[in-house]
PDB file of C-alpha atoms in Angstrom:
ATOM      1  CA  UNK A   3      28.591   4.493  26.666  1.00  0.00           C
ATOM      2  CA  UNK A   4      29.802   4.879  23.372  1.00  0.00           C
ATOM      3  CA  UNK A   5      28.418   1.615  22.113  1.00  0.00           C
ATOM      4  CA  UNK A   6      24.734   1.696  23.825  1.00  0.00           C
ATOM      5  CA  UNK A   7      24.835   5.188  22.248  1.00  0.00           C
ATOM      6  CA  UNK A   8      25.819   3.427  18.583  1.00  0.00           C
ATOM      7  CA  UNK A   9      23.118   0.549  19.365  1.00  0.00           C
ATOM      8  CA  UNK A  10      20.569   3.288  19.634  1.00  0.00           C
ATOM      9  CA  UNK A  11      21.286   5.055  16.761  1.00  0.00           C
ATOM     10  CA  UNK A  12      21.344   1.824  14.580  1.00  0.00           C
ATOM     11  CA  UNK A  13      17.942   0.807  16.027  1.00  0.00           C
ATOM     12  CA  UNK A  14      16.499   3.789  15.569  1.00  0.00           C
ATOM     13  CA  UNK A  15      17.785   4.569  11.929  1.00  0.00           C
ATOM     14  CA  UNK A  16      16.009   0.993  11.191  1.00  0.00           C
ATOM     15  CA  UNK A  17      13.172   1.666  12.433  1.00  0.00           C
ATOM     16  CA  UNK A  18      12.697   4.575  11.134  1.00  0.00           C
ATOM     17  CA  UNK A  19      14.350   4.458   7.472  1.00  0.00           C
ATOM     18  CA  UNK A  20      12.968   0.647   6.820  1.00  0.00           C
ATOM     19  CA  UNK A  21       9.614   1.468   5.812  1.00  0.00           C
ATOM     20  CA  UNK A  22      10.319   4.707   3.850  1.00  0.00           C
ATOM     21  CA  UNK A  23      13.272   3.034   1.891  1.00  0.00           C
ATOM     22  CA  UNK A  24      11.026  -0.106   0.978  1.00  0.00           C
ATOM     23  CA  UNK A  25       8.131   2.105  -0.181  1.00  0.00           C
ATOM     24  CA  UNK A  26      10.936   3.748  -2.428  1.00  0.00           C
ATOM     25  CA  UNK A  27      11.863   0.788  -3.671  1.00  0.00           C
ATOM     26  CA  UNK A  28       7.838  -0.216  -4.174  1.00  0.00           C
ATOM     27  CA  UNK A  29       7.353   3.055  -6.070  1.00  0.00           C
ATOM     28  CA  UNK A  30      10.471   2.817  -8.150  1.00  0.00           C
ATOM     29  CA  UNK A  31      10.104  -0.704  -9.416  1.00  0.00           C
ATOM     30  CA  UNK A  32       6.631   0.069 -10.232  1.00  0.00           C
ATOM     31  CA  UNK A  33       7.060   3.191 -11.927  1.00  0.00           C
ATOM     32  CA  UNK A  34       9.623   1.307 -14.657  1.00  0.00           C
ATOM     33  CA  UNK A  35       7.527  -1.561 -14.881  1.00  0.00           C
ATOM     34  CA  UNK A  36       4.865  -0.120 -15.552  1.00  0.00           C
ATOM     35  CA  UNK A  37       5.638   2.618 -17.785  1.00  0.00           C
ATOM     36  CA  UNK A  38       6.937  -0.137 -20.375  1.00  0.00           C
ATOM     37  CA  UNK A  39       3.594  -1.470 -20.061  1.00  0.00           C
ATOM     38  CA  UNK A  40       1.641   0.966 -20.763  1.00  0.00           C
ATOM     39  CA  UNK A  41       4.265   1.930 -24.085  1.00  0.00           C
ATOM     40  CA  UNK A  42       4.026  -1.833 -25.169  1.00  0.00           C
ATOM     41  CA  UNK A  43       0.282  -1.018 -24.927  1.00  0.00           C
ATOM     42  CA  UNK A  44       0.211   1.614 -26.021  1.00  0.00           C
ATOM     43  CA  UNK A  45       1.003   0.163 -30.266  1.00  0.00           C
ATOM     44  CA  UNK A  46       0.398  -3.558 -29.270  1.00  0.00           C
ATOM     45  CA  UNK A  47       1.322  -4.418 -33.068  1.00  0.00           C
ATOM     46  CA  UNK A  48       4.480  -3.098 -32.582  1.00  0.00           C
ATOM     47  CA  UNK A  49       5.337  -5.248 -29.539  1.00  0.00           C
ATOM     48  CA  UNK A  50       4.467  -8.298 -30.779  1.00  0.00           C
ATOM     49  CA  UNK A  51       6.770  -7.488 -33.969  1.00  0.00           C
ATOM     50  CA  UNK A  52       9.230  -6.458 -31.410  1.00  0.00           C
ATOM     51  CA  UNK A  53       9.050  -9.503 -29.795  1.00  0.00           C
ATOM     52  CA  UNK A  54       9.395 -11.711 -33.195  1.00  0.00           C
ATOM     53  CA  UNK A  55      12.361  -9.647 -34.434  1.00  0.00           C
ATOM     54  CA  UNK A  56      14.058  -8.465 -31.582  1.00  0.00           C
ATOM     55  CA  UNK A  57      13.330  -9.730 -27.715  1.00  0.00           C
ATOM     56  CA  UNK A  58      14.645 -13.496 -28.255  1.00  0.00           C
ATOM     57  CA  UNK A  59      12.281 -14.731 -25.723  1.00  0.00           C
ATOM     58  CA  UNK A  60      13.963 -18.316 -24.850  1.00  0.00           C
ATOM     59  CA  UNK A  61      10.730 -20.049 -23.649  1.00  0.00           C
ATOM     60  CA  UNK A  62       7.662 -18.840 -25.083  1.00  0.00           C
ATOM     61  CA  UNK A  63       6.708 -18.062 -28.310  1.00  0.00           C
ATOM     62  CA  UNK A  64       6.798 -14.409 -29.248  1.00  0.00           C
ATOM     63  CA  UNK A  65       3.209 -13.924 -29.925  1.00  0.00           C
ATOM     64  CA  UNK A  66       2.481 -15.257 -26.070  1.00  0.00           C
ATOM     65  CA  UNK A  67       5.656 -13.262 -24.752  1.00  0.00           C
ATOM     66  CA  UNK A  68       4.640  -9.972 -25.994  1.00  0.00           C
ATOM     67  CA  UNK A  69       0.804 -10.643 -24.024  1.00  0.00           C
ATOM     68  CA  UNK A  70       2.874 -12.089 -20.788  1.00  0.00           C
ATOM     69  CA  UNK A  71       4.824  -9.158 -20.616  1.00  0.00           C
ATOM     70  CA  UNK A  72       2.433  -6.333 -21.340  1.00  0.00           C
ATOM     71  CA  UNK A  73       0.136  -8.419 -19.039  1.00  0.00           C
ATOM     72  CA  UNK A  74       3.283  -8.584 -16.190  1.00  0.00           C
ATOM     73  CA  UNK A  75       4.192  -4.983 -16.631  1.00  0.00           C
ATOM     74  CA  UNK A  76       0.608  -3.454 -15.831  1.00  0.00           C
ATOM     75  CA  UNK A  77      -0.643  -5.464 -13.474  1.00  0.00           C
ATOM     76  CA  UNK A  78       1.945  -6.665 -10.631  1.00  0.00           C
ATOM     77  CA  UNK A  79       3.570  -3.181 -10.615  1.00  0.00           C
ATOM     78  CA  UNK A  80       0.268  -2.022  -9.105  1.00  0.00           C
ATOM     79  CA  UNK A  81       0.741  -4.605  -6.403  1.00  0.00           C
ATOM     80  CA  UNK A  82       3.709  -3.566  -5.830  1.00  0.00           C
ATOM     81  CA  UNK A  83       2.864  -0.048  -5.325  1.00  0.00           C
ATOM     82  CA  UNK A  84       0.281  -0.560  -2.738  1.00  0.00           C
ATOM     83  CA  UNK A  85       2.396  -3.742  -1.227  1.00  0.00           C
ATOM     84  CA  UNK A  86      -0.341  -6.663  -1.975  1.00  0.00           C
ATOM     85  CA  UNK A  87       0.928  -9.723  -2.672  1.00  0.00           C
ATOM     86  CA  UNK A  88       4.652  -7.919  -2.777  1.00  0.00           C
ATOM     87  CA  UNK A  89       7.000 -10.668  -2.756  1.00  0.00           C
ATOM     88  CA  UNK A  90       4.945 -12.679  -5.194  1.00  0.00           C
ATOM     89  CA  UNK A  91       4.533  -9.525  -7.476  1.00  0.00           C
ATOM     90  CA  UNK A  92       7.832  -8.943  -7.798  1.00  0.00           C
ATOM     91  CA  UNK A  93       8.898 -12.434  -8.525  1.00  0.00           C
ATOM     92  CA  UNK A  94       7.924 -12.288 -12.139  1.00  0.00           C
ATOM     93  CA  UNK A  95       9.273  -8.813 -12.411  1.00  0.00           C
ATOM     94  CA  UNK A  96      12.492 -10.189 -11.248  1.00  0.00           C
ATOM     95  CA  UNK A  97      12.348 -12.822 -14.161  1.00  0.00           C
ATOM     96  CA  UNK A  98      11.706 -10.348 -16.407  1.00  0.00           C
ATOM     97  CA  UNK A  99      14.668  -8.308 -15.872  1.00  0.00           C
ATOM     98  CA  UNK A 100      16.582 -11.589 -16.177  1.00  0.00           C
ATOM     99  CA  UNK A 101      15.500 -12.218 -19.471  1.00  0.00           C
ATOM    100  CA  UNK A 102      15.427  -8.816 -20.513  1.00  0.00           C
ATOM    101  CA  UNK A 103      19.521  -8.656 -19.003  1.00  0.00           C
ATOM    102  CA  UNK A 104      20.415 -11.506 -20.354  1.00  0.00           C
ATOM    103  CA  UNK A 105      18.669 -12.066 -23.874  1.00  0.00           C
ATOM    104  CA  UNK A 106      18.406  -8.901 -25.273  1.00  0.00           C
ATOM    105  CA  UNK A 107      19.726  -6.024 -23.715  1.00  0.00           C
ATOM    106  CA  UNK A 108      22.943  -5.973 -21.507  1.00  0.00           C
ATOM    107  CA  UNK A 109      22.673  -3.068 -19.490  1.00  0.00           C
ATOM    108  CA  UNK A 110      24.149  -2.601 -15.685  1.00  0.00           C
ATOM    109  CA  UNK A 111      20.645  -0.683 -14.690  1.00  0.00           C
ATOM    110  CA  UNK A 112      19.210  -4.116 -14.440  1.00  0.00           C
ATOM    111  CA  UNK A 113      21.601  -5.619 -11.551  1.00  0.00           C
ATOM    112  CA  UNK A 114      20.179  -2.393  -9.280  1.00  0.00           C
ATOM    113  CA  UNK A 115      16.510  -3.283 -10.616  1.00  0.00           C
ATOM    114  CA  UNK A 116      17.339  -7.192  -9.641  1.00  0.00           C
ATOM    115  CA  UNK A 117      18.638  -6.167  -6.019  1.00  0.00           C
ATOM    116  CA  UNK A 118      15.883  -3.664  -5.320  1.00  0.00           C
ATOM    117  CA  UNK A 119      13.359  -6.297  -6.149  1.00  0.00           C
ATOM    118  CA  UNK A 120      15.318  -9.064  -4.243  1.00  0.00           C
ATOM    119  CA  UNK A 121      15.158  -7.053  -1.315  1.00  0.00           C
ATOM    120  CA  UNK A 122      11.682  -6.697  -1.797  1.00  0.00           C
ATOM    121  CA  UNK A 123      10.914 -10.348  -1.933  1.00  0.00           C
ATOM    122  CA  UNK A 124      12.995 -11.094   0.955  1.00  0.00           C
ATOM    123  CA  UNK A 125      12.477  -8.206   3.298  1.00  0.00           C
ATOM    124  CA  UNK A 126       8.766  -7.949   2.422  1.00  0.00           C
ATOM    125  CA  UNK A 127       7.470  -4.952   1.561  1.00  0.00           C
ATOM    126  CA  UNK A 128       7.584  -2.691   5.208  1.00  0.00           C
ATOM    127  CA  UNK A 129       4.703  -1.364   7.246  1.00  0.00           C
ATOM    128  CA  UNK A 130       3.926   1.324   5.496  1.00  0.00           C
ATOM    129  CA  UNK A 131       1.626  -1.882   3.029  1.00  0.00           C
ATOM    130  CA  UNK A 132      -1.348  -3.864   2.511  1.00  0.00           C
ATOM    131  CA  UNK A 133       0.406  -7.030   2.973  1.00  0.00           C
ATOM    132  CA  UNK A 134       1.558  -5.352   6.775  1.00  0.00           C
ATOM    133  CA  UNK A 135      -2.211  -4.037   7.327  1.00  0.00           C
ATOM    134  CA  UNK A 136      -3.569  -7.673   6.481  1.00  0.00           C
ATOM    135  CA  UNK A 137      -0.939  -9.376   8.395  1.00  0.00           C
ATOM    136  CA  UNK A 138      -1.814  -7.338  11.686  1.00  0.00           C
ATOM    137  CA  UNK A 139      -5.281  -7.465  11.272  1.00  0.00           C
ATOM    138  CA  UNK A 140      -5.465 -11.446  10.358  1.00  0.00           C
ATOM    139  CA  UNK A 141      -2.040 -12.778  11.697  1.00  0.00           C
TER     140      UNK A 141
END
């Protein structure tokens, strides 16, 4: 009894907790995201100087870096959010935080950033979506 009682617990807590917890984890990644958008926005002169003196962007030049990311940071957090597109809106933002941890700005913040949006791009982004809505209604 005790383990058909555990089994049901466990099933239950996933079904139940899944969809909340990956709408947290929506919300959350798209708040940061896009909050740093709308600051690099917000004095675009000062982000592209930012991004020839201090973000060491490896690939692109700073001038196209500074547009990518202000572009990045306001748009596929808003995917995110509603859970369009998720996993391939939160592949860039994944990059991101890799260049971003390991360019510029060491910080341990970033690892939990890279795991929530991991889990978002393998788990998909729950029911509680777009993506689920469009899967249901279109296979």
């Amino acid at each position: 009894m005790p383990l058909a009682l555990l089994r049901i617990l466990r099933t239950t807590l996933e079904t139940r907790l899944t969809a909340p917890l990956l709408l947290l984890g929506r919300y959350m990644m798209a708040e940061i995201f896009f909050r740093a958008g709308l600051v690099k926005l917000a004095s675009f002169e000062t982000t592209v100087a930012l991004f020839h003196d201090e973000y060491r962007t490896p690939f692109l030049p700073p001038d196209v870096a500074a547009v990518l990311a202000t572009a990045t940071e306001l748009t596929m957090p808003v995917f995110l959010l509603f859970g369009l597109a998720t996993r391939l809106a939160a592949l860039p933002m994944l990059a991101m935080t890799a260049v971003i941890q390991f360019t510029y700005f060491y910080h341990s913040e970033h690892y939990f950033w890279a795991f929530v949006l991991l889990t978002l791009i393998i788990q998909g982004p729950g029911v509680w979506s777009i993506d689920h809505w469009l899967r249901r209604r279109f296979g």
